[in-house]
Coordinates of C-alpha atoms and ligand atoms in Angstrom, one line a residue:
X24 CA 3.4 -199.3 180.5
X25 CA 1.2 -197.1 183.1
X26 CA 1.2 -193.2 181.8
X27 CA -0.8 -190.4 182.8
X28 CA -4.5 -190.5 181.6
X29 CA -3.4 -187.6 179.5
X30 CA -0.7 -189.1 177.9
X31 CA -2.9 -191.6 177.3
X32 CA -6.1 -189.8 175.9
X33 CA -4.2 -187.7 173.5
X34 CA -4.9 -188.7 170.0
X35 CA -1.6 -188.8 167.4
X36 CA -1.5 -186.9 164.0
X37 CA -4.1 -187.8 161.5
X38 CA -1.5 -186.2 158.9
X39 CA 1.2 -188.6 160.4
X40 CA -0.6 -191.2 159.5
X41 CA -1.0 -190.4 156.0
X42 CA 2.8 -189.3 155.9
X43 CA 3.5 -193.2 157.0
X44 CA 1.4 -194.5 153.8
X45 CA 3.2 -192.5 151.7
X46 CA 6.7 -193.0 153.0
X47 CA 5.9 -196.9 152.4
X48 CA 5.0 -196.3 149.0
X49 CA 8.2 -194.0 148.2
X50 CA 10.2 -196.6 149.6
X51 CA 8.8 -198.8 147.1
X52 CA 9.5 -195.9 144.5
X53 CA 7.0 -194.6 143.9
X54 CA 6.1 -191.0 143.1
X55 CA 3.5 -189.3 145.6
X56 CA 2.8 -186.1 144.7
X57 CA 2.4 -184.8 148.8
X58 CA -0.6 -182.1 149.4
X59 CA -0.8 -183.3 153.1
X60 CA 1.7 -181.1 154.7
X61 CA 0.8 -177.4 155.9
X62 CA 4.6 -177.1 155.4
X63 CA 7.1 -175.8 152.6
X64 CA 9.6 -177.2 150.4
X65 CA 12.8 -175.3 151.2
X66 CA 14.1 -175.6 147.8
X67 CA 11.0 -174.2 146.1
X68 CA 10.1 -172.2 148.6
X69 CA 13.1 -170.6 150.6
X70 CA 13.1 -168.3 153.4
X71 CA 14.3 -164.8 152.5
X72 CA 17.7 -164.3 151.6
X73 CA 18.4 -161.3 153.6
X74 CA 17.1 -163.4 156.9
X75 CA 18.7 -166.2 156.4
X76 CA 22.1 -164.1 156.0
X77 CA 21.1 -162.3 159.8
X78 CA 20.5 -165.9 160.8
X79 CA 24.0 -166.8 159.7
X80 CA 25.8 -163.7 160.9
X81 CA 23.9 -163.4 164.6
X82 CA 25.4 -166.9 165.0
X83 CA 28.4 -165.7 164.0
X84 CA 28.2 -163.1 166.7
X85 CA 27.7 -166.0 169.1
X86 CA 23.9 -164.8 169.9
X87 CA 23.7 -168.4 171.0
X88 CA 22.5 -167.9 175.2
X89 CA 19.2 -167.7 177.0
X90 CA 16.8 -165.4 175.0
X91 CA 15.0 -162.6 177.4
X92 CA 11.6 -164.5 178.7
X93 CA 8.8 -162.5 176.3
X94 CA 11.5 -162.4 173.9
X95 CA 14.4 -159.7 172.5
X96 CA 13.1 -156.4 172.8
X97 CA 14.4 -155.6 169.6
X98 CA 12.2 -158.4 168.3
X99 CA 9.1 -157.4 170.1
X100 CA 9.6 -153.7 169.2
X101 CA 9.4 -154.8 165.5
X102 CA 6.7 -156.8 165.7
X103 CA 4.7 -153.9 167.5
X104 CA 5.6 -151.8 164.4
X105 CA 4.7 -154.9 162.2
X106 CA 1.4 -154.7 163.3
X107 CA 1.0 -150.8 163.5
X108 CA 1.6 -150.7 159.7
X109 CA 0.0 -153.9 158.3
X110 CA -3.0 -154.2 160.5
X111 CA -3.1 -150.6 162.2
X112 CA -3.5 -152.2 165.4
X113 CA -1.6 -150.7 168.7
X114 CA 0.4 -152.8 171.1
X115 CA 3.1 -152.1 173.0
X116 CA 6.1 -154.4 173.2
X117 CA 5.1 -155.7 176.9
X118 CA 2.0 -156.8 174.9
X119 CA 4.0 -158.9 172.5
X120 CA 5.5 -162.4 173.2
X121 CA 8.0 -164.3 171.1
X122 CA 7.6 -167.9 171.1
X123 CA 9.6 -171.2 169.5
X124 CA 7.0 -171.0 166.3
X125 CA 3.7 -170.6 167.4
X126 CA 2.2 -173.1 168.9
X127 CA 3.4 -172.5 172.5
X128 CA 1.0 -169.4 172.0
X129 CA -1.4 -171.4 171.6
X130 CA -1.2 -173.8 174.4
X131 CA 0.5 -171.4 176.7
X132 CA -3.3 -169.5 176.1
X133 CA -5.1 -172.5 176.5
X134 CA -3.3 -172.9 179.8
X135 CA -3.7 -169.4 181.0
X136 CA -7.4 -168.9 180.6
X137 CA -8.6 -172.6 180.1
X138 CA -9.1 -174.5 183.2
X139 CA -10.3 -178.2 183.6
X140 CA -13.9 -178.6 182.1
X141 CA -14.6 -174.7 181.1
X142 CA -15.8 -174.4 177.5
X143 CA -13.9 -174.0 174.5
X144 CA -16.0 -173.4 171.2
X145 CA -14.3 -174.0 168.2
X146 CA -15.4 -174.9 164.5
X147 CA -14.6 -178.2 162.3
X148 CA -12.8 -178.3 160.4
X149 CA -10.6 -176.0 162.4
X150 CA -6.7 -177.1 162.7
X151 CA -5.4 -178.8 166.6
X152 CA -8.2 -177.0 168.9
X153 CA -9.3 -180.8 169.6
X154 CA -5.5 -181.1 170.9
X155 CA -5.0 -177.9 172.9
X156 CA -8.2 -178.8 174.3
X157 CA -7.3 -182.5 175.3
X158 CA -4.4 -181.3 176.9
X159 CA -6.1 -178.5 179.1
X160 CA -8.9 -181.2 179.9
X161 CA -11.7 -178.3 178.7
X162 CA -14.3 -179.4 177.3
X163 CA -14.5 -179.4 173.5
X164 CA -17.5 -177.5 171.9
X165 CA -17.1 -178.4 168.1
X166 CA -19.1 -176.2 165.8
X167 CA -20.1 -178.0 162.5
X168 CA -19.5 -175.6 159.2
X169 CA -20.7 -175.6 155.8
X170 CA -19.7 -175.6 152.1
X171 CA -22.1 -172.9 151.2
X172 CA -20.0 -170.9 153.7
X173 CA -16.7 -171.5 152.8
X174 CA -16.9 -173.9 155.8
X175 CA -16.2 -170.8 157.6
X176 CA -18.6 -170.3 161.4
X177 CA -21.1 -167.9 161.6
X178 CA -22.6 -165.9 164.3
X179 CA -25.9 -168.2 164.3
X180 CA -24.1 -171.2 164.3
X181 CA -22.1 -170.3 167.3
X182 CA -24.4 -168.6 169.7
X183 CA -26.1 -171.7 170.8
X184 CA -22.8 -172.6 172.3
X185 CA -21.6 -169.6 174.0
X186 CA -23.7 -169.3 177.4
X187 CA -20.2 -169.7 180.1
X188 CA -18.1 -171.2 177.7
X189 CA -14.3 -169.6 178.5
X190 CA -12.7 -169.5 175.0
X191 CA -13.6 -169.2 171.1
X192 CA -10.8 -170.4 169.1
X193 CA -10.9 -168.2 165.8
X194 CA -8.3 -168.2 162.8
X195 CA -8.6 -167.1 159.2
X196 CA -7.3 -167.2 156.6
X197 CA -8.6 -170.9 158.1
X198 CA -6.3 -174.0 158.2
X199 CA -7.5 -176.4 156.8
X200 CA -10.0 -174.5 154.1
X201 CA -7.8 -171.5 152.9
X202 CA -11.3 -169.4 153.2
X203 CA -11.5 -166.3 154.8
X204 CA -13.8 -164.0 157.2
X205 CA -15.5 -162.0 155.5
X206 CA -16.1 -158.5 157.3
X207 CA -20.0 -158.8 157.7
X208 CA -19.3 -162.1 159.7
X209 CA -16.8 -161.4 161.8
X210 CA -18.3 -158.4 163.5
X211 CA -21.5 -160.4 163.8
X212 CA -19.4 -162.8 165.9
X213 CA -17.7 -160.0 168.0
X214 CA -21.2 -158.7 168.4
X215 CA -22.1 -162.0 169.8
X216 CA -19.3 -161.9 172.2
X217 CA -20.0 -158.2 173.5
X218 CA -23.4 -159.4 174.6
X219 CA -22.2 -162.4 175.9
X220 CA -19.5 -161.0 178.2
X221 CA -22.6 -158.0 179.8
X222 CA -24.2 -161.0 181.0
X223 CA -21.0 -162.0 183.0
X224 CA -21.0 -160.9 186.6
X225 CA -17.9 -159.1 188.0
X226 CA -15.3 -161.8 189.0
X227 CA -16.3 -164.3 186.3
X228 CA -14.2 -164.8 183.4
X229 CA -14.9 -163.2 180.1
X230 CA -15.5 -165.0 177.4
X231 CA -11.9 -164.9 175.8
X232 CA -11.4 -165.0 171.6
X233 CA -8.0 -166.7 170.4
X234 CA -7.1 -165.8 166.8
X235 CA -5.1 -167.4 165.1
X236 CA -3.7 -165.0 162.4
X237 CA -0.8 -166.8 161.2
X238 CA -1.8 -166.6 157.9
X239 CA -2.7 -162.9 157.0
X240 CA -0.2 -162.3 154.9
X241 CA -1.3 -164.9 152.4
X242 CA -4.3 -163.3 151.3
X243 CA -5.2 -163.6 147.4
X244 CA -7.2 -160.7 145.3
X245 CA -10.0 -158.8 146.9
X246 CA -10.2 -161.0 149.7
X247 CA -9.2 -158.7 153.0
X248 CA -7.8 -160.4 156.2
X249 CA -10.2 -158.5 159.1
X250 CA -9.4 -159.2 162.9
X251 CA -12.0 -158.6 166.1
X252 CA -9.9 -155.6 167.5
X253 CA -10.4 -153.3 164.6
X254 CA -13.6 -154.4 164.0
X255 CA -14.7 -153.9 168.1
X256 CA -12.2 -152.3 169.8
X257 CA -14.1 -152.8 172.7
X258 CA -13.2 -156.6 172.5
X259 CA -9.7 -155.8 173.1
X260 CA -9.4 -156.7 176.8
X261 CA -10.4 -160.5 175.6
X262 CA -8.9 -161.3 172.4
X263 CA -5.4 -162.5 172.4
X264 CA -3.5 -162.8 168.7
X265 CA -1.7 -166.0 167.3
X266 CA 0.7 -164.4 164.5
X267 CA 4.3 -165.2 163.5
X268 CA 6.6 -166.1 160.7
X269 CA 6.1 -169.4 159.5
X270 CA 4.1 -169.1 156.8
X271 CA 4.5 -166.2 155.6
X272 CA 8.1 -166.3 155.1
X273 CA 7.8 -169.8 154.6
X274 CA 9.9 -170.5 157.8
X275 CA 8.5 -173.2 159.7
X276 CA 11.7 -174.5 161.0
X277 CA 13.4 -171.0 161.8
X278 CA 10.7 -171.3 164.8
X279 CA 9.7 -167.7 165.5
X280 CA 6.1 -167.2 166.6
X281 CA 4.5 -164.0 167.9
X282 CA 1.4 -163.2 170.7
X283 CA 0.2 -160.2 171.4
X284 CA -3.0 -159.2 173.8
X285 CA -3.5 -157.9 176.7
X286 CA -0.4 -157.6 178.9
X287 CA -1.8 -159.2 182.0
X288 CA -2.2 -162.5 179.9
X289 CA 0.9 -162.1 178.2
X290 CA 2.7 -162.1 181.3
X291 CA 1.1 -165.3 182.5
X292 CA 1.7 -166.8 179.1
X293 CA 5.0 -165.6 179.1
X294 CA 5.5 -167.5 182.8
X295 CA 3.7 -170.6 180.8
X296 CA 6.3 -170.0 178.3
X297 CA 9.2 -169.8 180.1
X298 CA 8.9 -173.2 182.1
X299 CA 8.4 -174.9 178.8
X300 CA 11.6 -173.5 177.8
X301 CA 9.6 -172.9 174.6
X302 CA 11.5 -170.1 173.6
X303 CA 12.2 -168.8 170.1
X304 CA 16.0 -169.0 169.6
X305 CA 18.1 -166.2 170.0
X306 CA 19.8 -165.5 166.9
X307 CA 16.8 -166.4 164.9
X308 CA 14.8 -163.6 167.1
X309 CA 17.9 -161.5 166.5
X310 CA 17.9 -161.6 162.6
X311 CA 13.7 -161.3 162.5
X312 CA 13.8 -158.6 163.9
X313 CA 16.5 -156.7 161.9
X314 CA 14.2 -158.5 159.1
X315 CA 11.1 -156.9 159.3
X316 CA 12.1 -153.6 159.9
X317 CA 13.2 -153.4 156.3
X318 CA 9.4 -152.8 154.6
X319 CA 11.1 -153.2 150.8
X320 CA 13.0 -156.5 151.8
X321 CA 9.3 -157.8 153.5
X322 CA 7.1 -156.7 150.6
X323 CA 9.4 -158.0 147.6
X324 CA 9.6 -161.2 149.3
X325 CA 6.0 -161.1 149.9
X326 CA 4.8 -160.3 146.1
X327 CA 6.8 -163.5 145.0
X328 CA 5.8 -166.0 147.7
X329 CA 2.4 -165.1 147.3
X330 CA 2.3 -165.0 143.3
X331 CA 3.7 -168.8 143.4
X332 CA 1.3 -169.6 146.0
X333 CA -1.6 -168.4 144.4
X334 CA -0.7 -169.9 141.1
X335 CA -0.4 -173.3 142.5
X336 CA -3.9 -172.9 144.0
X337 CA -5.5 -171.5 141.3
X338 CA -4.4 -174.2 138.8
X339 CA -5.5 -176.9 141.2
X340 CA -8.7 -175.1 141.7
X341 CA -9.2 -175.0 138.0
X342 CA -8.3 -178.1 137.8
X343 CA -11.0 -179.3 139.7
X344 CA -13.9 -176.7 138.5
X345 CA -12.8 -178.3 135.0
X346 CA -13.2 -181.5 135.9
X347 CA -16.7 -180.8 137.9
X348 CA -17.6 -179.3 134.0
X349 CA -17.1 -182.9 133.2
X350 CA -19.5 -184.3 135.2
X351 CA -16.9 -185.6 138.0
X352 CA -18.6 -185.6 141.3
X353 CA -15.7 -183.2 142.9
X354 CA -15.6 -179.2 143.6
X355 CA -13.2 -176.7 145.1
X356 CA -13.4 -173.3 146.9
X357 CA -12.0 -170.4 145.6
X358 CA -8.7 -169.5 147.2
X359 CA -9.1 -167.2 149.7
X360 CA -6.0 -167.0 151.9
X361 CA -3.5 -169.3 153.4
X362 CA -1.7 -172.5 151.1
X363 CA -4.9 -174.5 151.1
X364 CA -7.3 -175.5 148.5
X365 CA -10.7 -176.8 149.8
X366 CA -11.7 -179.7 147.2
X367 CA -14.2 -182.1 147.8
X368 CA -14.4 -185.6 146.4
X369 CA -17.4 -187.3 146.4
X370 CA -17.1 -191.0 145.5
X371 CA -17.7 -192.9 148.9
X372 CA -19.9 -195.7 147.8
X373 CA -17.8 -196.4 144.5
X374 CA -15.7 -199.5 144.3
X375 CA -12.5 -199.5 143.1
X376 CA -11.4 -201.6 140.3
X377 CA -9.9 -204.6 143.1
X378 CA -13.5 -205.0 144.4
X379 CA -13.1 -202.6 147.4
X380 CA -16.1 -200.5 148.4
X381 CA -14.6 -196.8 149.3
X382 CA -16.9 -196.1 152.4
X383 CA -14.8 -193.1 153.8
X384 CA -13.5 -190.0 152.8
X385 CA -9.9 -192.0 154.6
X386 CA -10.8 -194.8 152.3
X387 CA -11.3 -192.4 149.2
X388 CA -8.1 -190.2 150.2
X389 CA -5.8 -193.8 150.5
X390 CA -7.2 -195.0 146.9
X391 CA -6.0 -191.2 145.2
X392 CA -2.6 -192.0 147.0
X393 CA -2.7 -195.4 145.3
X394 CA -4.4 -194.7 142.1
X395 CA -3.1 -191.2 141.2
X396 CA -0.3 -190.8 143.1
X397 CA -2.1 -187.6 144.8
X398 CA -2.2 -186.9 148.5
X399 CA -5.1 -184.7 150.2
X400 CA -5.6 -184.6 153.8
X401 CA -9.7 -185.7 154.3
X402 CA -11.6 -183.0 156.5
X403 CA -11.8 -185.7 159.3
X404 CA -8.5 -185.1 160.6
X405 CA -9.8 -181.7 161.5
X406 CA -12.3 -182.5 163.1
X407 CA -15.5 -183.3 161.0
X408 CA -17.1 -186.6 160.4
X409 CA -15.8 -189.4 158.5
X410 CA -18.7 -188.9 156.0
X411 CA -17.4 -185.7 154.6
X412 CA -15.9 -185.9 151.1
X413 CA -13.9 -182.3 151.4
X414 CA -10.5 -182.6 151.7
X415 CA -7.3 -180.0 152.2
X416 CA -5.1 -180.1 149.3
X417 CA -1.4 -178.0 150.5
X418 CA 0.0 -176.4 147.7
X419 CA 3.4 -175.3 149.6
X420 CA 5.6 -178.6 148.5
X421 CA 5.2 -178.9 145.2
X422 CA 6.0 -177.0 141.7
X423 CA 3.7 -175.7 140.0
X424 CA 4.2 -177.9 137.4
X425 CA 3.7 -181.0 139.7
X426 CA 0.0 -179.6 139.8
X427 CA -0.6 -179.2 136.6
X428 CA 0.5 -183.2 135.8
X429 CA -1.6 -184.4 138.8
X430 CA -5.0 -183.4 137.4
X431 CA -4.9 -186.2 134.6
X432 CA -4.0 -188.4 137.3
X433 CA -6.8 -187.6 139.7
X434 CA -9.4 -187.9 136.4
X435 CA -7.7 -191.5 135.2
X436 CA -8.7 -192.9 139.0
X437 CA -11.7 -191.3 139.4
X438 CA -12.6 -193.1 136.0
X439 CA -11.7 -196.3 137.0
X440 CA -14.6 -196.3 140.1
X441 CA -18.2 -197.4 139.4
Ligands
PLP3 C1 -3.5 -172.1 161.9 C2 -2.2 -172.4 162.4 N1 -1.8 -171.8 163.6 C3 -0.6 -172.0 164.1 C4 0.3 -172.9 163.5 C5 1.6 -173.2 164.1 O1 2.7 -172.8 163.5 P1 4.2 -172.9 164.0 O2 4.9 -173.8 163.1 O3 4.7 -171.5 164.0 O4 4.1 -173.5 165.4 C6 -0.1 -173.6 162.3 C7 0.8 -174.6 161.7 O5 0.4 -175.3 160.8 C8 -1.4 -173.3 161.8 O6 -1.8 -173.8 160.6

C-alpha cells in the first residue's frame, strides 16, 4: 500500500522486537527474566498510594473534560514549585507545559525549533533522538561515546559537530546507560554552546539544548543530577527541559509529562501540543498536582522507590564485577542514576554449543534469552554499532530476588561458548 515517505522511513522498536522473542518463548512456557523494558512492574513497583487515591477521587468528581491547553494551572503552579525546591531553578507557570507523558515534549520541541535538514547532535547510545529526528526530517548528527566515560558525551567529542547545527539533545541520568553528567562536563558543554551561539548573527537561530531530565530523581549516592541552567544561566533563553512523572513515581501509564523553557517556545509547543490532542488527562493532572505539593508524601515515596531500585542494580552490578573476577569477558558501570545497568558482554566470535557463530551483540543478546533465560537490550538499538558488546539491563520489572537467581544463569551460558 502507498504511504507517506515518512511513514515509510520510520524505523519500528528495536525493544519490540526483542519483546516479540520473548513472548514466543513464554508462550512456550518458558521463564524470561525481562531487563528490556525502561518500564515498571506495577505490582512491585506501584505508584504512590496517596496519588492513585486523587486519581480515583478526581474521577469521582467527574474531572473527566478537556484539560486547559498548557495544562491545569494548579498542575503547572506545582510543578514550578517542584522545581524551585528540588533543582532551585525559577519558572513561572506560563513556562511550564503538561503533556500526555513526555514524549509529546519531545517531539512537540523537535517540531518547534527543528526544521527539515537543520542539525540535530545527539550521542549513541542516547534513547529515540534517531526517531524525533526521522520524523522532523533533520538531519541526524550521532556522536559516538565511550566506556571509559560512562558512555556519557563530552565537550571535545561534540564540538566538531556544532558549527549551525539547530539542536543538542542532552539527558542524564542517560537512558540507556544509567551514568550521569558529572559537573566538570556539563559546563564544558554549555561553554561550548555559549561560544557557539556569539558566532550566530542576529535572526539566525540559536543553537537550542533539549534535556531530558526525566530521570533526576533516581539518582544513587554521591552522584548529583546538574542541569545547563544552573550551571550557565546565561544558557537559559535556549535550553528547554524534558521532566515529568514516569519514572520517578513509577507511573508510566498515569501519562503526566512536564516542559518547561522559555515561554515563547512553550507557547508554540503548547500549539504543537494541542493539535496532537496529546494532552495529559484531566484527573490524572488534577491528583499530581495535589500530589506533589505534599513534600513528606513525595520524599517517603522517594526513599523507598529508590532503595529497591538501587538494590536491584547494585546486585546485578556485583553480579557482573564478580563474575569479571572470574575471568568472564563481561563488565558493568557503576549505577549512577536512572533504572539502568550498563553491562557489557563480550563474546561475539564464540559459538554456541548448536554450532552457531555469535557475530553480533543481537546474536549474543538472543542466545542469553535462550540459554539463561535473561533479557538485555544490546546498545544497537540506541544507536551504536552492531559491534558493541554493552548492553542495557532495566532493573524496574523484576524482584530483587529474580536478580540475584539470574547471575548463575548468565555464568552456566557463558560457559557453554568456546
Ligand atoms: C530519557 C527518556 N525521556 C523521556 C521518556 C518518555 O517518557 P514518557 O513515558 O513520560 O513519555 C523516556 C521513556 O522511556 C525516557 O527514557
Amino acid at each position: 500500500m502507498s504511504v507517506s515517505l515518512l511513514a515509510q522511513n520510520l524505523h519500528g522498536s528495536e525493544i519490540i522486537k526483542i519483546a516479540g522473542e520473548i513472548n514466543e518463548l513464554k508462550r512456550q512456557g518458558q521463564n524470561i527474566a525481562n531487563l528490556t523494558i525502561g518500564d515498571f512492574d506495577s505490582n512491585i513497583y506501584p505508584i504512590p498510594a496517596e496519588l492513585k487515591q486523587y486519581i480515583v477521587e478526581a474521577y469521582g468528581n467527574n474531572q473527566t473534560n478537556y484539560p486547559p491547553a498548557d495544562g491545569m494551572l494548579d498542575l503547572r503552579e506545582s510543578v514550578s514549585a517542584f522545581l524551585k525546591s528540588r533543582y532551585n531553578l525559577s519558572y513561572a507557570s506560563n513556562q511550564v507545559l503538561i503533556s500526555g507523558g513526555s514524549r509529546p515534549l519531545i517531539y512537540s520541541i523537535f517540531l518547534a525549533l527543528v526544521d527539515p535538514g537543520d542539525k540535530v547532535v545527539f550521542p549513541a547510545p542516547s534513547w529515540n533522538n534517531n526517531h524525533y529526528s526521522d520524523l522532523t526530517n533533520a538531519e541526524a548528527i550521532i556522536i559516538p561515546t565511550r566506556p571509559e566515560h560512562n558512555f556519557m558525551p563530552t565537550a571535545d567529542e561534540i564540538a566538531p559537530h556544532i558549527k549551525g547545527a539547530t539542536l543538542l539533545a542532552l539527558c542524564s541520568p542517560l537512558n540507556p546507560t544509567g551514568t550521569m553528567f558529572t559537573k566538570k562536563d556539563l559546563e564544558e558543554i554549555c561553554d561550548l554552546v555559549i561560544a557557539e551561539n556569539k558566532t550566530r548573527k542576529a535572526g539566525e537561530k540559536p543553537l537550542y539544548i533539549l534535556y531530558d531530565q526525566i530521570y533526576s530523581q533516581l539518582t544513587f549516592g554521591s552522584h548529583q543530577h546538574y542541569d545547563p541552567v544552573s550551571l550557565r544561566p546565561e544558557l537559559k533563553d535556549v535550553v528547554i527541559f524534558v521532566d515529568g512523572a514516569s519514572k520517578c513515581f513509577a507511573s508510566t501509564g498515569v501519562r503526566v509529562g512536564w516542559g518547561f523553557g522559555p515561554a515563547a517556545i512553550i507557547d508554540h509547543m503548547k500549539a504543537i501540543i494541542g493539535h496532537m490532542g496529546a494532552w495529559s488527562p484531566k484527573a490524572e493532572q488534577v491528583a499530581m498536582a495535589k500530589f506533589l505539593k505534599q513534600d513528606n508524601k513525595v520524599n517517603s515515596y522517594l526513599g523507598k522507590f529508590k532503595q529497591n531500585i538501587q538494590n536491584s542494580l547494585n546486585t546485578l552490578y556485583q553480579g557482573f564485577q564478580q563474575l569479571k573476577a572470574e575471568g568472564f569477558n563481561v563488565d558493568a558501570i557503576e549505577p549512577m542514576g536512572a533504572i539502568y545497568l550498563t553491562v557489557k558482554v563480550d563474546y561475539s566470535g564464540k559459538t554456541t554449543p548448536d554450532g552457531t557463530v555469535l557475530k553480533t551483540a543481537t546474536d549474543i543478546n538472543f542466545y542469553l534469552i535462550k540459554e539463561a533465560k535473561v533479557a538485555f537490550v544490546p546498545f544497537s538499538a540506541f544507536g551504536t554499532g552492531e559491534e558493541v558488546n554493552w548492553f542495557r539491563a532495566s532493573v524496574g520489572a523484576s524482584t530483587l530476588q529474580d536478580i540475584e537467581q539470574m547471575i548463575p544463569r548468565i555464568k552456566e551460558a557463558l560457559v557453554k561458548l568456546k
